[in-house]
XYZ file of C-alpha atoms in Angstrom:
428
model
C 45.612 -15.270 9.009
C 45.423 -15.387 5.227
C 42.351 -15.653 2.987
C 41.956 -16.982 -0.533
C 38.684 -16.517 -2.460
C 37.431 -18.928 -5.112
C 34.383 -18.013 -7.205
C 31.946 -20.904 -7.701
C 28.878 -21.344 -9.894
C 25.389 -20.018 -9.055
C 26.569 -17.057 -6.973
C 28.548 -19.186 -4.534
C 32.105 -18.645 -3.291
C 34.630 -20.518 -1.192
C 36.947 -18.859 1.312
C 40.076 -20.771 2.267
C 41.338 -19.459 5.576
C 44.803 -20.293 6.929
C 45.711 -19.657 10.576
C 49.341 -19.900 11.682
C 50.675 -22.923 13.570
C 51.581 -20.617 16.483
C 47.976 -19.474 16.857
C 46.831 -23.103 16.636
C 49.214 -23.972 19.468
C 47.820 -21.094 21.549
C 44.271 -22.323 20.949
C 45.195 -25.886 21.957
C 46.767 -24.556 25.162
C 43.671 -22.461 25.912
C 41.443 -25.506 25.490
C 43.730 -27.564 27.739
C 43.599 -24.917 30.481
C 39.811 -24.853 30.262
C 39.360 -28.644 30.320
C 42.149 -29.883 32.608
C 39.914 -29.882 35.707
C 37.587 -32.377 33.990
C 40.323 -34.884 33.050
C 41.524 -37.461 35.569
C 44.813 -39.329 35.254
C 45.971 -41.795 37.968
C 48.848 -40.377 40.022
C 47.951 -36.711 39.438
C 45.758 -34.388 41.430
C 42.659 -33.018 39.696
C 43.620 -30.097 37.465
C 47.357 -30.765 37.765
C 47.798 -33.210 34.877
C 50.372 -31.866 32.361
C 49.023 -31.401 28.866
C 51.759 -33.604 27.433
C 50.634 -36.476 29.661
C 46.996 -36.094 28.596
C 47.934 -36.016 24.924
C 50.169 -39.102 25.396
C 47.288 -41.032 27.004
C 44.388 -39.878 24.827
C 46.158 -38.629 21.700
C 46.734 -34.983 20.684
C 43.313 -35.022 18.972
C 41.603 -34.718 22.361
C 41.775 -30.908 22.139
C 41.421 -30.545 18.356
C 37.666 -30.092 18.028
C 37.327 -27.326 20.638
C 40.473 -25.585 19.349
C 39.121 -25.705 15.779
C 35.747 -24.267 16.874
C 37.551 -21.502 18.746
C 39.701 -20.588 15.736
C 36.754 -20.696 13.313
C 34.698 -18.362 15.518
C 37.702 -16.067 15.872
C 38.729 -15.938 12.213
C 35.650 -16.412 10.041
C 34.271 -12.874 10.596
C 37.534 -11.073 9.800
C 38.108 -13.419 6.828
C 34.637 -12.619 5.456
C 35.346 -8.885 5.812
C 38.744 -9.233 4.172
C 37.260 -11.163 1.240
C 35.194 -8.132 0.220
C 32.279 -10.423 -0.680
C 28.660 -9.445 -0.018
C 27.771 -12.654 1.836
C 24.059 -13.488 2.104
C 24.022 -16.911 3.763
C 25.405 -18.856 6.642
C 28.805 -20.399 5.943
C 29.236 -24.105 5.255
C 32.468 -24.808 7.168
C 34.871 -27.627 6.400
C 38.157 -28.245 8.246
C 40.908 -28.993 5.732
C 44.006 -29.243 7.949
C 44.270 -29.627 11.705
C 47.563 -30.989 12.981
C 50.068 -29.834 15.621
C 52.993 -27.979 14.125
C 51.130 -27.063 10.943
C 48.858 -24.143 10.039
C 45.159 -24.639 10.693
C 43.195 -24.458 7.437
C 39.436 -24.362 6.952
C 37.095 -23.461 4.112
C 33.826 -21.556 4.239
C 31.401 -21.973 1.352
C 28.997 -19.028 1.166
C 26.345 -17.504 -1.057
C 27.032 -14.009 -2.381
C 24.492 -11.364 -3.278
C 23.413 -12.027 -6.864
C 23.531 -9.393 -9.571
C 20.150 -7.984 -10.513
C 19.306 -7.015 -14.077
C 16.404 -4.637 -13.509
C 13.344 -4.625 -15.678
C 11.440 -1.378 -16.322
C 10.588 0.214 -12.981
C 9.266 3.591 -14.120
C 5.705 3.794 -15.383
C 4.631 0.442 -13.916
C 0.907 -0.189 -14.409
C -1.008 -0.681 -11.137
C -4.693 -1.325 -10.514
C -6.848 1.552 -9.328
C -8.304 0.816 -5.892
C -11.647 2.257 -4.802
C -11.196 3.895 -1.394
C -14.681 5.400 -1.076
C -16.365 4.637 2.254
C -19.958 3.374 2.006
C -22.768 3.821 4.529
C -22.955 0.011 4.812
C -19.311 -0.140 5.955
C -20.013 2.491 8.619
C -23.095 0.506 9.691
C -20.973 -2.650 10.005
C -18.532 -0.908 12.371
C -21.394 0.413 14.500
C -23.110 -2.988 14.499
C -19.945 -4.676 15.807
C -19.641 -2.053 18.539
C -23.299 -2.636 19.372
C -22.620 -6.383 19.651
C -19.591 -5.726 21.884
C -21.767 -3.678 24.240
C -24.693 -6.107 24.341
C -25.971 -7.423 27.675
C -26.327 -11.174 28.078
C -29.620 -12.034 29.771
C -31.438 -15.286 30.522
C -34.523 -15.696 28.342
C -37.482 -17.361 30.052
C -39.892 -19.406 27.915
C -38.084 -18.624 24.675
C -36.867 -21.183 22.166
C -33.235 -21.247 21.053
C -32.397 -19.263 17.903
C -29.209 -18.805 15.874
C -26.796 -16.581 17.823
C -28.195 -17.489 21.237
C -26.115 -19.196 23.909
C -27.388 -22.467 25.324
C -26.091 -23.557 28.737
C -26.094 -27.337 28.583
C -25.129 -30.543 30.343
C -24.197 -33.266 27.883
C -22.869 -36.812 27.745
C -21.797 -38.595 24.550
C -22.052 -42.289 23.652
C -20.592 -44.372 20.822
C -22.126 -47.833 20.376
C -23.936 -47.240 23.670
C -20.710 -46.657 25.616
C -19.736 -43.251 27.093
C -16.408 -42.062 25.705
C -13.631 -40.082 27.347
C -13.908 -36.315 26.989
C -17.508 -36.568 25.783
C -19.273 -34.970 28.733
C -19.524 -31.629 30.499
C -21.856 -29.618 32.713
C -22.996 -25.996 32.465
C -21.233 -25.610 29.140
C -22.034 -22.311 27.420
C -22.442 -23.067 23.688
C -23.040 -20.274 21.189
C -25.422 -21.567 18.549
C -23.957 -21.020 15.102
C -20.350 -20.874 16.285
C -19.749 -24.395 14.866
C -17.500 -25.251 17.785
C -19.274 -28.621 18.184
C -19.133 -31.345 15.548
C -21.525 -31.940 12.695
C -25.123 -30.662 13.259
C -24.956 -30.697 17.069
C -25.837 -26.994 17.427
C -28.543 -27.082 14.737
C -30.413 -29.792 16.656
C -30.805 -27.488 19.666
C -32.574 -24.746 17.674
C -36.259 -24.530 18.615
C -35.699 -26.094 22.055
C -35.919 -24.165 25.337
C -34.605 -24.192 28.888
C -35.456 -27.410 30.766
C -35.735 -29.552 27.610
C -33.856 -32.824 27.332
C -32.668 -33.582 23.815
C -31.068 -36.560 22.093
C -28.541 -35.257 19.579
C -27.294 -37.571 16.812
C -24.041 -36.705 15.047
C -21.195 -38.354 13.120
C -17.557 -37.638 13.937
C -15.438 -36.411 10.973
C -13.295 -38.991 9.177
C -10.187 -36.964 10.056
C -11.085 -36.418 13.734
C -8.020 -36.058 15.983
C -9.127 -38.958 18.246
C -8.722 -41.928 15.897
C -10.985 -44.206 17.965
C -13.906 -41.811 17.260
C -13.118 -40.829 13.662
C -16.024 -41.457 11.296
C -18.264 -43.010 13.980
C -21.879 -42.051 14.774
C -22.502 -40.784 18.301
C -25.471 -39.947 20.492
C -25.406 -37.107 23.021
C -27.862 -36.859 25.884
C -28.300 -33.105 26.351
C -30.072 -31.216 29.132
C -30.669 -27.506 28.353
C -30.242 -25.612 31.607
C -30.997 -22.140 30.265
C -31.045 -19.976 27.154
C -29.079 -16.750 27.097
C -29.670 -14.000 24.564
C -27.993 -10.733 23.687
C -29.841 -7.539 24.517
C -28.516 -4.885 22.143
C -28.345 -1.219 23.171
C -30.307 1.375 21.204
C -28.307 3.147 18.491
C -28.871 6.703 19.690
C -26.845 9.670 20.957
C -26.524 8.011 24.358
C -24.882 4.996 22.699
C -22.445 7.301 20.880
C -21.526 8.951 24.190
C -20.970 5.546 25.842
C -18.662 4.116 23.172
C -16.847 7.225 21.943
C -15.795 10.768 22.762
C -18.627 12.196 20.652
C -22.003 13.545 21.782
C -24.142 12.538 18.823
C -24.497 9.584 16.468
C -23.889 11.892 13.528
C -20.487 12.979 14.920
C -19.687 9.355 15.765
C -20.518 8.227 12.206
C -18.372 10.977 10.687
C -15.408 9.941 12.818
C -15.869 6.312 11.721
C -15.977 7.524 8.101
C -12.631 9.341 8.557
C -11.009 6.311 10.229
C -12.244 3.953 7.505
C -11.057 6.329 4.783
C -7.604 6.530 6.344
C -7.464 2.734 6.696
C -8.614 2.132 3.102
C -6.094 4.646 1.760
C -3.299 2.827 3.621
C -4.517 -0.560 2.329
C -4.746 0.791 -1.219
C -1.217 2.200 -1.031
C 0.091 -1.122 0.272
C -1.745 -3.039 -2.491
C -0.284 -0.760 -5.178
C 3.211 -1.122 -3.704
C 2.971 -4.921 -3.681
C 1.583 -5.028 -7.220
C 4.229 -2.651 -8.582
C 7.148 -4.427 -6.926
C 5.829 -7.835 -8.050
C 5.679 -6.626 -11.652
C 9.219 -5.243 -11.474
C 10.442 -8.556 -10.021
C 8.770 -10.437 -12.907
C 10.517 -8.162 -15.419
C 13.926 -8.474 -13.719
C 16.575 -11.199 -13.861
C 18.486 -12.671 -10.919
C 19.767 -16.085 -9.876
C 19.156 -16.810 -6.196
C 21.705 -19.126 -4.528
C 20.047 -21.958 -2.630
C 21.705 -21.199 0.774
C 20.321 -17.644 0.575
C 16.805 -19.052 0.195
C 17.358 -21.576 2.989
C 18.463 -18.843 5.377
C 15.409 -16.711 4.531
C 13.126 -19.716 5.097
C 14.703 -20.244 8.533
C 14.254 -16.556 9.382
C 10.571 -16.660 8.401
C 10.073 -19.929 10.287
C 11.499 -18.283 13.418
C 9.142 -15.324 12.920
C 6.195 -17.720 12.605
C 7.241 -19.638 15.743
C 7.491 -16.340 17.642
C 3.932 -15.408 16.619
C 2.726 -18.818 17.803
C 4.426 -18.289 21.171
C 2.731 -14.871 21.505
C -0.564 -16.793 21.280
C 0.484 -18.934 24.232
C 1.420 -22.050 22.273
C 4.835 -23.653 21.922
C 5.959 -24.273 18.348
C 6.276 -28.033 18.958
C 2.678 -28.091 20.269
C 1.488 -26.284 17.142
C 3.179 -28.913 14.929
C 1.473 -31.679 16.924
C -1.973 -30.112 16.827
C -1.819 -29.155 13.150
C -0.338 -32.507 12.152
C 2.351 -30.848 10.033
C 6.097 -31.431 10.095
C 8.702 -28.690 10.263
C 9.986 -29.716 6.829
C 6.494 -29.472 5.321
C 6.068 -26.033 6.895
C 9.370 -24.957 5.346
C 8.111 -26.107 1.936
C 5.021 -23.931 2.389
C 7.121 -20.933 3.461
C 9.629 -21.240 0.603
C 7.643 -19.394 -2.149
C 7.122 -16.397 0.165
C 10.807 -16.500 1.133
C 11.819 -16.365 -2.534
C 9.394 -13.496 -3.132
C 10.745 -11.561 -0.138
C 14.356 -11.965 -1.328
C 13.513 -10.967 -4.894
C 11.611 -7.876 -3.729
C 14.484 -6.805 -1.457
C 17.090 -7.271 -4.191
C 15.060 -5.316 -6.720
C 14.427 -2.421 -4.338
C 18.080 -2.297 -3.247
C 19.104 -2.203 -6.915
C 16.731 0.696 -7.579
C 18.319 2.508 -4.610
C 21.685 2.128 -6.398
C 20.399 3.014 -9.866
C 18.657 6.186 -8.641
C 21.361 7.013 -6.077
C 18.711 7.224 -3.344
C 20.198 8.235 0.000
C 18.944 8.796 3.524
C 19.744 12.316 4.665
C 20.861 13.137 8.208
C 17.529 14.871 8.769
C 15.610 11.774 7.636
C 17.774 9.635 9.915
C 16.853 11.892 12.853
C 13.154 11.595 11.986
C 13.408 7.802 11.796
C 15.187 7.639 15.151
C 12.396 9.797 16.634
C 9.823 7.370 15.219
C 11.664 4.324 16.602
C 12.035 6.024 19.983
C 8.284 6.666 20.038
C 7.544 3.006 19.271
C 9.596 1.867 22.258
C 8.611 4.799 24.475
C 12.187 5.957 24.764
C 13.966 9.268 24.434
C 15.564 9.752 21.016
C 18.899 10.580 22.679
C 18.821 7.232 24.497
C 18.233 5.415 21.205
C 21.201 7.228 19.681
C 23.426 6.299 22.644
C 22.624 2.597 22.206
C 22.946 2.697 18.415
C 26.188 1.501 16.904
C 27.571 2.037 13.423
C 25.907 -1.092 12.039
C 22.510 -0.134 13.462
C 22.748 3.332 11.900
C 23.747 1.790 8.567
C 20.755 -0.565 8.766
C 18.322 2.285 9.510
C 19.689 4.334 6.621
C 19.396 1.341 4.286
C 15.797 0.521 5.305
C 14.755 4.159 4.941
C 16.350 4.377 1.488
C 14.503 1.216 0.427
C 11.211 2.768 1.523
C 12.085 5.862 -0.506
C 12.632 3.543 -3.482
C 9.101 2.164 -2.976
C 7.745 5.730 -2.876
C 9.733 6.494 -6.047
C 8.112 3.536 -7.829
C 4.612 4.660 -6.819
C 5.276 8.258 -7.857
C 6.129 7.022 -11.350
C 3.453 4.293 -11.485
C 0.420 4.589 -13.769
C -3.042 3.545 -12.574
C -5.107 1.492 -14.999
């Protein structure tokens, strides 16, 4: 195999890879041996047809495509390594020559890591973030915990109020005709949740269990069922019962029930510490993002389009994975949201560009400041990773190859670069 490198505009390059005619012949023979059981020729038993006979009947091109794919998979990686390029995109492959008795030649057009001309990264101005914890914030946490521990009871002879749950039977009509999906029985509807259309929930306020109510609403113009979109509807509603939340008293007994503390005072102090820790982390993250964004704005780099496209695809895959964790297939999400994959990619693109720019800037600072990950820091990071996956650190090391170690060292060095920026940042 031989490799020639041609530098193109906008941080692109083309590799021309030549594979010997002998290796092409071997690949063609390998494909023949794999496929011969699937090819039938009259007068020959299955799997016993000579390659020469197959090529005479169907042309030598019958094995070309699979042989080319085999040789590209086999040679592209070593060719990329041999080129010495820092490749940051998938390769655009083009077969240049594929003919028996001649070398196999293909090209791979790739994006290469762009040069970064750093702006000033020491003394970056960042906004001061208030991390003080207020009594109101502590009260909010306690109030949510109180809500989570509320008992739901049936209220007799009490009218519906905001926040109550009405158990209802309902049937909807448009132009006097019941419509599909417009009825249910014993449906628990939280008033104020806005899960039902228009003012449906508002019209139940002030009613009580046993009441029958006529609810008038209008479907939204962009309603998912087109036959109902924009149309007025009438719902016949029977209120079966009204359920309300009975909140526990906020006393020492409550603190003991929801925490490891004996008194409300101890419980509040622990909440204060947790909130302070959380706000400090959020403030640090906000300062990091602001500082890096300012350095990116002050720096110069030309991003090759394939590099952006690959990052968009990576982020789209991450998004699809999050959707699947929520129990929804990506295709279902696209249907429900009414968005196309291409439109979603357009929305992702600015964040993809920002992520690339931030990474390039931080990696350049690592080089400029000669930031390295020590062996001790590597050990600490492996311990942390092992803890995340509930594994022994030695087991993680056993499964870790050279590339994985290099990746961990690189990521840790980048984080040290972020810390370096913050250490030299100035709050305003």
